[in-house]
XYZ file of C-alpha atoms in Angstrom:
608
model
C -0.293 53.986 -11.410
C 0.478 50.434 -10.197
C 2.933 48.641 -12.417
C 1.880 45.228 -11.143
C -1.660 45.950 -12.369
C -0.957 47.592 -15.714
C 1.622 44.926 -16.587
C -0.923 42.093 -16.589
C -1.124 40.362 -19.954
C 1.857 42.270 -21.386
C 5.055 40.859 -22.824
C 8.496 41.880 -21.629
C 8.607 44.852 -24.023
C 5.245 46.212 -22.901
C 6.138 45.630 -19.271
C 9.409 47.519 -19.750
C 7.537 50.478 -21.240
C 5.205 50.564 -18.223
C 8.156 50.497 -15.803
C 9.999 53.234 -17.738
C 6.909 55.482 -17.913
C 6.329 55.068 -14.182
C 10.009 55.768 -13.401
C 10.138 58.938 -15.517
C 6.909 60.157 -13.938
C 7.954 59.481 -10.334
C 11.540 60.809 -10.689
C 10.412 63.899 -12.651
C 13.085 63.094 -15.276
C 13.230 64.658 -18.751
C 13.270 61.192 -20.290
C 15.001 57.858 -20.141
C 15.327 54.313 -21.419
C 15.223 50.755 -20.101
C 17.831 48.035 -20.731
C 16.544 44.468 -20.290
C 18.637 41.319 -19.925
C 18.359 38.767 -22.702
C 20.185 35.550 -23.579
C 22.994 37.442 -25.361
C 23.218 40.372 -22.895
C 21.392 43.653 -22.259
C 19.401 45.468 -24.913
C 17.228 48.596 -25.003
C 13.507 47.709 -24.996
C 11.937 51.114 -24.303
C 12.764 54.844 -24.528
C 10.829 57.954 -23.505
C 11.787 61.580 -24.366
C 15.153 60.564 -25.837
C 16.816 58.107 -28.183
C 17.768 54.695 -26.745
C 21.447 53.601 -26.693
C 22.550 51.878 -29.860
C 23.996 48.403 -30.146
C 22.979 44.920 -29.110
C 24.132 43.591 -26.783
C 25.006 46.771 -24.926
C 28.018 47.318 -22.736
C 26.530 48.550 -19.481
C 28.988 51.343 -18.682
C 27.701 54.630 -17.133
C 30.595 56.593 -18.639
C 29.677 55.339 -22.100
C 25.945 55.723 -21.706
C 26.196 59.211 -20.131
C 29.281 60.913 -21.670
C 28.606 64.264 -19.944
C 28.923 64.349 -16.119
C 25.627 64.722 -14.309
C 23.624 64.056 -17.449
C 21.737 61.115 -16.018
C 21.628 58.213 -13.580
C 21.984 54.472 -14.346
C 19.910 52.481 -11.846
C 20.204 48.631 -11.668
C 17.099 46.516 -10.999
C 18.323 43.323 -9.291
C 16.429 40.064 -8.881
C 17.818 36.952 -7.153
C 21.160 38.694 -6.710
C 21.599 39.552 -10.390
C 20.696 42.661 -12.414
C 17.716 41.924 -14.607
C 17.414 45.450 -16.038
C 18.915 48.957 -15.935
C 17.000 52.242 -15.830
C 18.664 55.214 -17.515
C 17.034 58.501 -16.344
C 17.936 61.979 -17.700
C 17.852 64.794 -15.153
C 16.001 62.788 -12.529
C 15.082 64.653 -9.289
C 13.149 62.056 -7.272
C 15.040 58.794 -7.487
C 14.572 57.977 -3.809
C 10.820 57.444 -4.259
C 11.188 54.786 -6.963
C 9.920 51.264 -5.995
C 13.004 49.625 -7.478
C 12.655 46.356 -5.588
C 9.061 45.922 -6.787
C 9.979 46.633 -10.393
C 12.986 44.295 -10.223
C 10.814 41.480 -8.893
C 8.185 41.987 -11.585
C 10.732 42.141 -14.399
C 12.732 39.234 -12.967
C 9.721 36.970 -12.702
C 8.561 37.968 -16.166
C 12.035 37.237 -17.510
C 12.103 33.785 -15.903
C 8.620 32.978 -17.170
C 9.641 34.044 -20.655
C 12.713 31.770 -20.598
C 10.780 28.810 -19.218
C 7.636 29.226 -21.300
C 8.420 26.217 -23.487
C 9.152 23.870 -20.584
C 7.096 25.286 -17.722
C 4.994 22.183 -17.143
C 8.056 19.921 -17.177
C 9.949 22.054 -14.691
C 6.881 22.363 -12.492
C 6.689 18.590 -12.301
C 10.430 18.019 -11.871
C 11.147 20.754 -9.395
C 7.963 20.824 -7.375
C 6.595 17.282 -7.414
C 9.357 14.817 -8.256
C 10.698 13.098 -5.155
C 14.048 12.361 -6.806
C 16.843 14.907 -6.872
C 17.167 16.681 -10.235
C 20.228 18.630 -11.350
C 20.901 20.724 -14.421
C 24.635 20.811 -14.998
C 27.145 22.111 -17.485
C 29.315 19.585 -19.281
C 32.152 20.199 -16.815
C 29.856 19.211 -13.917
C 28.958 22.694 -12.650
C 25.490 22.681 -11.126
C 23.293 25.279 -12.803
C 20.004 24.377 -11.105
C 18.707 21.898 -8.538
C 15.238 21.046 -7.296
C 14.026 20.933 -3.655
C 14.520 17.165 -3.525
C 18.218 17.729 -4.217
C 18.375 19.964 -1.152
C 16.744 17.268 0.975
C 18.941 14.552 -0.478
C 22.290 16.332 -0.059
C 21.614 18.590 2.927
C 22.866 21.598 0.962
C 20.579 24.576 0.383
C 19.971 25.503 -3.232
C 22.084 28.636 -2.892
C 25.112 26.472 -2.095
C 24.363 23.756 -4.656
C 24.320 26.281 -7.500
C 27.900 26.615 -8.671
C 29.165 23.448 -6.995
C 30.678 20.754 -9.176
C 28.625 17.575 -9.010
C 31.690 15.479 -9.840
C 34.163 16.979 -7.368
C 31.996 18.356 -4.569
C 29.234 15.773 -4.204
C 30.542 12.513 -5.683
C 32.203 10.388 -2.971
C 34.110 8.176 -5.404
C 34.553 7.519 -9.083
C 31.452 5.924 -10.648
C 31.656 2.739 -12.659
C 31.359 4.824 -15.852
C 33.628 7.847 -16.384
C 32.190 11.291 -17.067
C 34.103 11.414 -20.347
C 32.288 8.287 -21.486
C 28.996 9.721 -20.228
C 29.499 12.856 -22.327
C 30.365 10.752 -25.384
C 27.186 8.719 -25.015
C 25.135 11.849 -24.416
C 26.522 13.312 -27.617
C 25.103 10.267 -29.433
C 21.654 11.064 -28.044
C 21.628 8.313 -25.410
C 20.171 8.499 -21.928
C 22.928 7.267 -19.637
C 22.044 5.383 -16.443
C 24.649 4.536 -13.812
C 25.070 4.228 -10.053
C 27.146 6.684 -8.056
C 28.133 7.100 -4.426
C 27.643 10.674 -3.161
C 28.438 12.601 0.012
C 25.990 14.760 1.970
C 26.814 18.059 3.558
C 27.247 16.364 6.979
C 29.804 13.946 5.536
C 27.579 10.869 5.381
C 27.429 8.992 2.110
C 24.564 7.604 0.095
C 24.029 5.829 -3.226
C 22.075 7.177 -6.175
C 20.920 5.800 -9.488
C 21.533 8.568 -12.008
C 19.727 8.948 -15.343
C 21.402 11.660 -17.444
C 20.268 13.177 -20.750
C 21.087 16.187 -22.877
C 19.106 19.333 -22.097
C 18.883 22.914 -23.308
C 19.124 25.422 -20.462
C 18.829 29.135 -21.142
C 19.648 28.559 -24.767
C 22.809 26.591 -24.058
C 23.451 22.825 -24.102
C 23.562 21.252 -20.662
C 22.659 17.967 -18.992
C 19.726 17.087 -16.780
C 20.107 14.190 -14.345
C 17.546 12.501 -12.130
C 19.160 11.028 -9.005
C 17.216 8.388 -7.109
C 18.413 7.475 -3.621
C 19.088 3.717 -3.676
C 20.961 3.527 -0.364
C 18.430 1.128 1.142
C 18.594 -1.053 -1.946
C 22.402 -1.115 -1.820
C 22.281 -1.986 1.876
C 19.882 -4.802 1.107
C 22.149 -6.035 -1.666
C 25.076 -5.911 0.738
C 23.108 -7.772 3.389
C 22.106 -10.394 0.846
C 25.713 -10.700 -0.267
C 26.823 -11.309 3.324
C 23.973 -13.778 3.712
C 25.104 -15.696 0.650
C 28.663 -15.735 1.984
C 27.452 -17.108 5.279
C 25.401 -19.790 3.516
C 28.417 -20.611 1.362
C 30.568 -21.139 4.445
C 27.885 -23.301 6.007
C 27.602 -25.298 2.799
C 31.368 -25.828 2.738
C 31.308 -27.131 6.313
C 28.353 -29.310 5.422
C 30.510 -31.270 2.960
C 32.570 -32.678 5.830
C 30.168 -32.754 8.761
C 26.433 -32.857 9.159
C 24.353 -29.715 9.587
C 23.746 -30.430 13.270
C 27.462 -30.796 13.917
C 28.078 -27.518 12.123
C 25.516 -25.810 14.313
C 27.024 -27.263 17.455
C 30.485 -26.106 16.436
C 29.272 -22.539 15.816
C 27.271 -22.349 19.043
C 30.119 -23.791 21.067
C 32.434 -21.173 19.587
C 29.905 -18.478 20.563
C 29.849 -19.800 24.140
C 33.646 -19.869 24.308
C 33.824 -16.298 22.974
C 31.206 -15.147 25.514
C 33.197 -16.630 28.373
C 36.457 -15.117 27.172
C 35.038 -11.642 26.448
C 33.258 -11.343 29.798
C 35.746 -13.412 31.885
C 32.765 -15.291 33.224
C 33.121 -18.378 35.381
C 30.434 -20.183 33.398
C 28.749 -19.680 30.047
C 26.239 -21.726 28.132
C 23.694 -21.507 25.337
C 20.308 -23.195 25.616
C 17.939 -23.730 22.705
C 14.163 -23.936 23.123
C 11.427 -25.551 21.077
C 8.292 -23.837 19.731
C 6.559 -24.149 23.137
C 9.511 -22.667 25.039
C 10.775 -25.961 26.474
C 14.554 -26.484 26.813
C 15.697 -28.493 23.823
C 19.503 -28.586 23.815
C 22.326 -26.967 25.767
C 25.831 -26.063 24.604
C 28.479 -25.669 27.294
C 31.938 -26.659 25.990
C 33.643 -25.515 29.213
C 31.178 -27.217 31.503
C 28.593 -25.510 33.647
C 27.186 -25.679 37.100
C 24.586 -28.421 37.664
C 21.281 -26.788 36.762
C 17.976 -28.687 36.897
C 16.641 -29.802 33.504
C 13.180 -28.462 34.255
C 12.757 -24.713 33.790
C 11.082 -22.794 36.606
C 7.669 -21.319 35.880
C 8.905 -17.985 37.334
C 12.592 -18.033 36.507
C 15.027 -15.827 34.610
C 14.840 -17.933 31.422
C 11.061 -17.728 31.433
C 11.294 -13.936 31.866
C 13.656 -13.582 28.871
C 11.473 -15.823 26.686
C 8.373 -13.811 27.591
C 9.905 -10.334 27.263
C 12.372 -10.974 24.469
C 14.783 -8.599 26.260
C 18.259 -9.158 27.723
C 18.534 -9.574 31.491
C 21.455 -8.079 33.433
C 21.736 -8.833 37.149
C 24.529 -6.849 38.808
C 24.355 -8.772 42.067
C 22.742 -11.943 43.428
C 22.322 -11.757 47.203
C 22.550 -14.767 49.546
C 18.778 -14.747 50.051
C 18.193 -14.983 46.288
C 17.122 -11.366 45.827
C 18.788 -9.399 43.055
C 20.028 -5.944 42.188
C 18.337 -4.655 40.174
C 15.160 -6.524 40.994
C 13.653 -8.717 38.286
C 9.870 -8.310 38.256
C 7.215 -10.529 36.685
C 4.150 -9.223 34.844
C 2.295 -8.648 38.136
C 5.216 -6.637 39.509
C 6.388 -9.320 41.942
C 10.167 -9.888 42.307
C 11.646 -13.041 40.797
C 14.380 -14.586 43.002
C 17.501 -16.248 41.619
C 17.535 -20.016 41.248
C 18.681 -21.573 44.542
C 21.159 -23.675 42.571
C 22.880 -20.462 41.415
C 22.993 -19.097 44.947
C 24.438 -22.349 46.263
C 27.099 -22.340 43.504
C 28.217 -18.878 44.614
C 27.008 -16.963 41.564
C 27.024 -13.236 42.360
C 26.087 -11.747 38.924
C 24.728 -12.980 35.629
C 23.560 -11.896 32.203
C 21.170 -13.578 29.790
C 20.732 -12.492 26.173
C 17.928 -13.776 23.921
C 18.875 -15.384 20.605
C 16.256 -14.244 18.073
C 15.415 -16.245 14.976
C 12.796 -14.848 12.592
C 11.333 -12.588 15.273
C 11.091 -15.231 18.008
C 13.394 -16.099 20.896
C 14.726 -19.585 20.136
C 17.648 -19.598 22.529
C 19.381 -17.820 25.424
C 23.088 -17.099 25.851
C 23.944 -17.058 29.550
C 27.092 -15.969 31.389
C 27.561 -16.346 35.159
C 30.210 -14.969 37.480
C 31.147 -15.393 41.122
C 31.942 -11.676 41.191
C 29.284 -8.966 41.535
C 28.884 -6.472 38.681
C 31.078 -8.625 36.453
C 29.123 -7.840 33.293
C 28.892 -4.058 33.404
C 29.626 -2.769 29.895
C 29.637 -6.302 28.455
C 26.018 -6.456 27.311
C 26.698 -5.049 23.831
C 29.348 -7.677 23.083
C 27.079 -10.472 24.293
C 24.188 -9.184 22.157
C 26.509 -9.258 19.156
C 27.473 -12.858 19.928
C 23.816 -13.748 20.421
C 23.117 -12.216 17.009
C 25.776 -14.463 15.479
C 24.175 -17.452 17.203
C 20.793 -16.426 15.765
C 22.272 -16.218 12.273
C 23.793 -19.671 12.742
C 20.430 -21.085 13.801
C 18.663 -19.457 10.862
C 21.328 -20.663 8.453
C 21.133 -24.175 9.834
C 17.376 -24.179 9.342
C 17.787 -22.828 5.818
C 20.449 -25.416 5.127
C 18.250 -28.266 6.306
C 15.339 -26.898 4.287
C 17.546 -26.542 1.229
C 18.811 -30.106 1.650
C 15.259 -31.395 1.963
C 14.183 -29.433 -1.109
C 17.240 -30.667 -2.991
C 16.466 -34.266 -2.111
C 12.846 -33.727 -3.129
C 13.926 -32.189 -6.451
C 16.384 -35.017 -7.054
C 13.685 -37.584 -6.346
C 11.253 -35.773 -8.641
C 13.904 -35.477 -11.356
C 14.698 -39.175 -11.053
C 11.016 -40.012 -11.363
C 10.631 -37.756 -14.393
C 13.710 -39.274 -16.040
C 12.275 -42.728 -15.427
C 8.952 -41.680 -16.950
C 10.809 -40.189 -19.920
C 13.031 -43.153 -20.701
C 10.464 -45.857 -19.901
C 7.557 -44.218 -21.729
C 6.022 -46.391 -24.479
C 5.678 -43.214 -26.556
C 8.747 -42.094 -28.493
C 10.081 -38.954 -26.761
C 12.934 -36.667 -27.714
C 14.432 -33.548 -26.138
C 15.761 -31.367 -28.923
C 17.769 -28.144 -29.035
C 16.447 -26.060 -31.943
C 18.329 -22.883 -31.027
C 20.671 -23.110 -34.022
C 17.701 -23.611 -36.332
C 16.003 -20.579 -34.764
C 19.098 -18.424 -35.270
C 19.399 -19.612 -38.886
C 15.788 -18.668 -39.634
C 16.205 -15.325 -37.833
C 19.159 -14.687 -40.108
C 16.988 -15.277 -43.174
C 14.418 -12.864 -41.778
C 17.083 -10.192 -41.219
C 18.178 -10.675 -44.852
C 14.700 -9.701 -46.014
C 12.944 -13.055 -46.353
C 9.244 -12.583 -45.605
C 7.587 -15.706 -47.084
C 9.521 -18.724 -45.814
C 7.409 -21.302 -47.673
C 8.135 -19.654 -51.028
C 11.798 -19.263 -50.114
C 12.128 -22.967 -49.217
C 10.451 -23.997 -52.471
C 13.161 -22.095 -54.376
C 15.992 -23.158 -52.035
C 15.354 -26.821 -51.163
C 18.860 -27.214 -49.731
C 17.850 -24.967 -46.845
C 15.614 -27.684 -45.396
C 18.462 -30.195 -45.253
C 20.755 -27.560 -43.749
C 18.245 -26.867 -40.964
C 17.862 -30.603 -40.292
C 21.611 -30.842 -39.726
C 21.436 -27.997 -37.200
C 19.074 -29.898 -34.882
C 20.732 -31.298 -31.750
C 18.990 -34.250 -30.110
C 19.847 -33.964 -26.429
C 17.897 -37.001 -25.231
C 15.864 -39.771 -26.807
C 14.120 -42.599 -24.984
C 14.177 -46.279 -25.876
C 10.903 -46.074 -27.794
C 12.329 -43.376 -30.081
C 15.550 -45.316 -30.728
C 13.589 -48.466 -31.488
C 11.137 -46.674 -33.814
C 13.903 -45.489 -36.117
C 16.344 -48.382 -35.662
C 19.111 -46.482 -33.814
C 21.182 -48.337 -31.239
C 22.025 -45.275 -29.122
C 21.656 -41.483 -28.938
C 24.860 -40.856 -30.887
C 23.642 -42.921 -33.824
C 20.193 -41.351 -33.581
C 21.781 -37.879 -33.902
C 23.770 -38.983 -36.936
C 20.648 -40.454 -38.585
C 18.399 -37.498 -37.751
C 18.719 -35.601 -41.095
C 17.862 -38.829 -42.990
C 14.988 -39.570 -40.602
C 13.186 -36.282 -41.218
C 13.983 -35.981 -44.959
C 10.991 -37.982 -46.206
C 8.207 -37.216 -48.704
C 10.196 -34.386 -50.282
C 10.697 -32.657 -46.903
C 6.972 -31.890 -46.492
C 6.786 -32.784 -42.769
C 9.983 -31.018 -41.809
C 9.067 -27.972 -43.877
C 5.985 -27.630 -41.670
C 8.249 -27.849 -38.612
C 10.344 -24.956 -39.916
C 7.247 -22.901 -40.700
C 6.023 -23.389 -37.121
C 9.337 -22.093 -35.750
C 9.243 -19.195 -38.246
C 5.785 -18.225 -36.940
C 7.011 -18.300 -33.327
C 4.688 -21.105 -32.251
C 5.524 -22.812 -28.965
C 3.237 -25.819 -29.570
C 2.866 -27.702 -32.822
C 1.527 -31.010 -34.150
C 1.472 -32.607 -37.578
C 0.727 -35.901 -39.329
C 3.507 -36.821 -41.723
C 6.250 -39.288 -42.472
C 9.851 -40.038 -41.455
C 12.257 -42.771 -42.528
C 13.937 -45.315 -40.285
C 17.516 -46.519 -40.502
C 16.676 -48.938 -43.336
C 14.937 -46.240 -45.361
C 11.443 -47.535 -44.655
C 8.695 -44.949 -44.559
C 7.278 -44.454 -41.055
C 3.956 -42.660 -40.849
C 3.935 -40.514 -37.724
C 1.858 -38.190 -35.627
C 4.364 -35.648 -34.232
C 3.788 -33.095 -31.511
C 6.300 -30.753 -29.871
C 6.236 -28.081 -27.200
C 8.832 -25.473 -26.247
C 9.672 -25.882 -22.561
C 9.043 -22.880 -20.255
C 11.950 -20.450 -20.202
C 13.135 -21.335 -23.718
C 10.458 -19.570 -25.738
C 12.980 -17.041 -27.015
C 15.651 -19.370 -28.410
C 13.956 -22.806 -28.666
C 16.845 -24.282 -26.692
C 14.688 -27.043 -25.182
C 11.823 -28.576 -27.135
C 10.030 -31.768 -26.022
C 8.980 -33.893 -28.996
C 6.606 -36.877 -28.938
C 6.229 -39.175 -31.953
C 3.516 -41.795 -32.505
C 4.005 -44.511 -35.132
C 0.742 -44.575 -37.095
C 2.082 -46.591 -40.013
C -0.342 -49.493 -39.466
C -3.255 -47.147 -39.063
C -2.255 -45.281 -42.204
C -2.032 -48.552 -44.137
C -5.462 -49.609 -42.908
C -6.895 -46.241 -43.885
C -5.297 -46.491 -47.338
C -6.618 -50.071 -47.712
C -10.064 -48.939 -46.650
C -10.006 -46.083 -49.137
C -8.841 -48.455 -51.895
C -11.556 -50.993 -51.025
C -14.187 -48.300 -50.996
C -13.031 -47.027 -54.375
C -12.991 -50.536 -55.854
C -16.499 -51.418 -54.699
C -17.840 -48.036 -55.731
C -16.421 -48.663 -59.212
C -18.163 -52.084 -59.321
C -21.452 -50.468 -58.394
C -21.109 -47.641 -60.849
C -19.959 -49.764 -63.814
C -22.026 -52.953 -63.199
C -23.922 -54.214 -66.370
C -26.953 -54.983 -64.251
C -29.098 -52.706 -62.160
C -28.077 -52.527 -58.508
C -29.634 -50.525 -55.741
C -29.902 -50.276 -52.017
C -33.386 -50.559 -50.632
C -35.330 -47.683 -52.090
C -32.307 -46.203 -53.935
C -31.425 -47.075 -57.516
C -27.656 -47.180 -58.042
C -27.448 -48.215 -61.713
């Protein structure tokens, strides 16, 4: 009988009975029983030919289970290094033929499947498919389980991770949030997210973003944490931070000297450092334009007289074309070099005759890259052969600094140009604002918004009804408005001499016609509208009624708090008067027609 076959579709109890029956049959025992591991300990799940041991959980002690010597044998079935079950056999005579390892594997797998039945799909996803490291830990940090991604992330095999303490053994330093605080927040049902620096098995460190939540593991409370490797992101943040620092330094220098002078100072310092580090007789830095033509040279210590025109087959042309550093250990009197410098066709490139005549015996040239292109070359020349052996790395570092300086200078000039363009645009917009014939205001309605949000949080649902029962609220909201700017047309419309007086008059200006216009304003804010228009009335400084057409729009970025709202106001008082006069005239003449004592009509239509 094959246990693996007969056990299909059975629960743990039925599977235990199959194993016990097979064991008794194969060992020719009088009887026996099977103890199976559960959450609380071992318990008897099957018995054959005898009574099972009493008690749950059972103390697995051969002396207790078999009081008489030689009465029976207690056989452990181990899976994954732990006993998953015990076979108790009475008078067994063929124990050696029992497939214990097979039974242990079957029972162990069945036990694991039984424990994970409620969360099998989740664990399958987390442990088999999720690319982020996942740990199940006790509250003291002991790792109870880890997925394959955790092995790849840390370099530890799972067998070593289990039992390690994630706080002491893997964390490289204290996180920004303490584990005590994490446990407190977890106890409140929160999912805690924080960043932590960890250490791999080989000693290297990396950064993770950890999301931790409460979890039930094998019937006990634990935590589950998903750890995403954010080392590249942290490196990028660090690089950006250094970049900002460099730009800040450049900006500080730019307050005293021009950008071009700053660049010259940096490049001259690079040339000086190159000469001092290599003990060269000459050093210089040459910049090139987009077409590869020499543009400017920096040589604070002076250099040998080189021709301004660059050779079509020279060392500079080779570096520009290849984008690689050039190290010549020796320049021979005939212009040949060691090692030979070859062009694209494989022909040797001789040294410039000017260099040979000046007694240069070795040289090095390092490209200065900017945004992926060679925009300059840092050269060092010596009258000694092999003067630059072992110096290439230092010169490449200096060339990198020169490239950063060039890039920063370009960014600085671009930023200055953009700043000037923005300033010009802002000046033009301010001119349009203040010189506009239309009354314009820039208002801050954030305090009004917060006031109305407070009413909503207090349970107010119908603002119009609320305002009708609390008329003082309208005046209170009017006093909360801050007028940040108002153009000349707005001041003139309401008779204010300046912005300060306009702000003081504002509540009186909007409190006209029993607040009807301003009530509509408040309702628009209550509804969350970002654009609004209304025909209504305000009052000027003298109390005169001003008929208006008002329109406002919340500026982009302030939709949440109404901190910046652009308001335009048209004075339609004359038009309103004409419309009222027209309506009055129409009513008067209609009355004459309707009440005339004689018959009047319009061609074909009798009116009276």
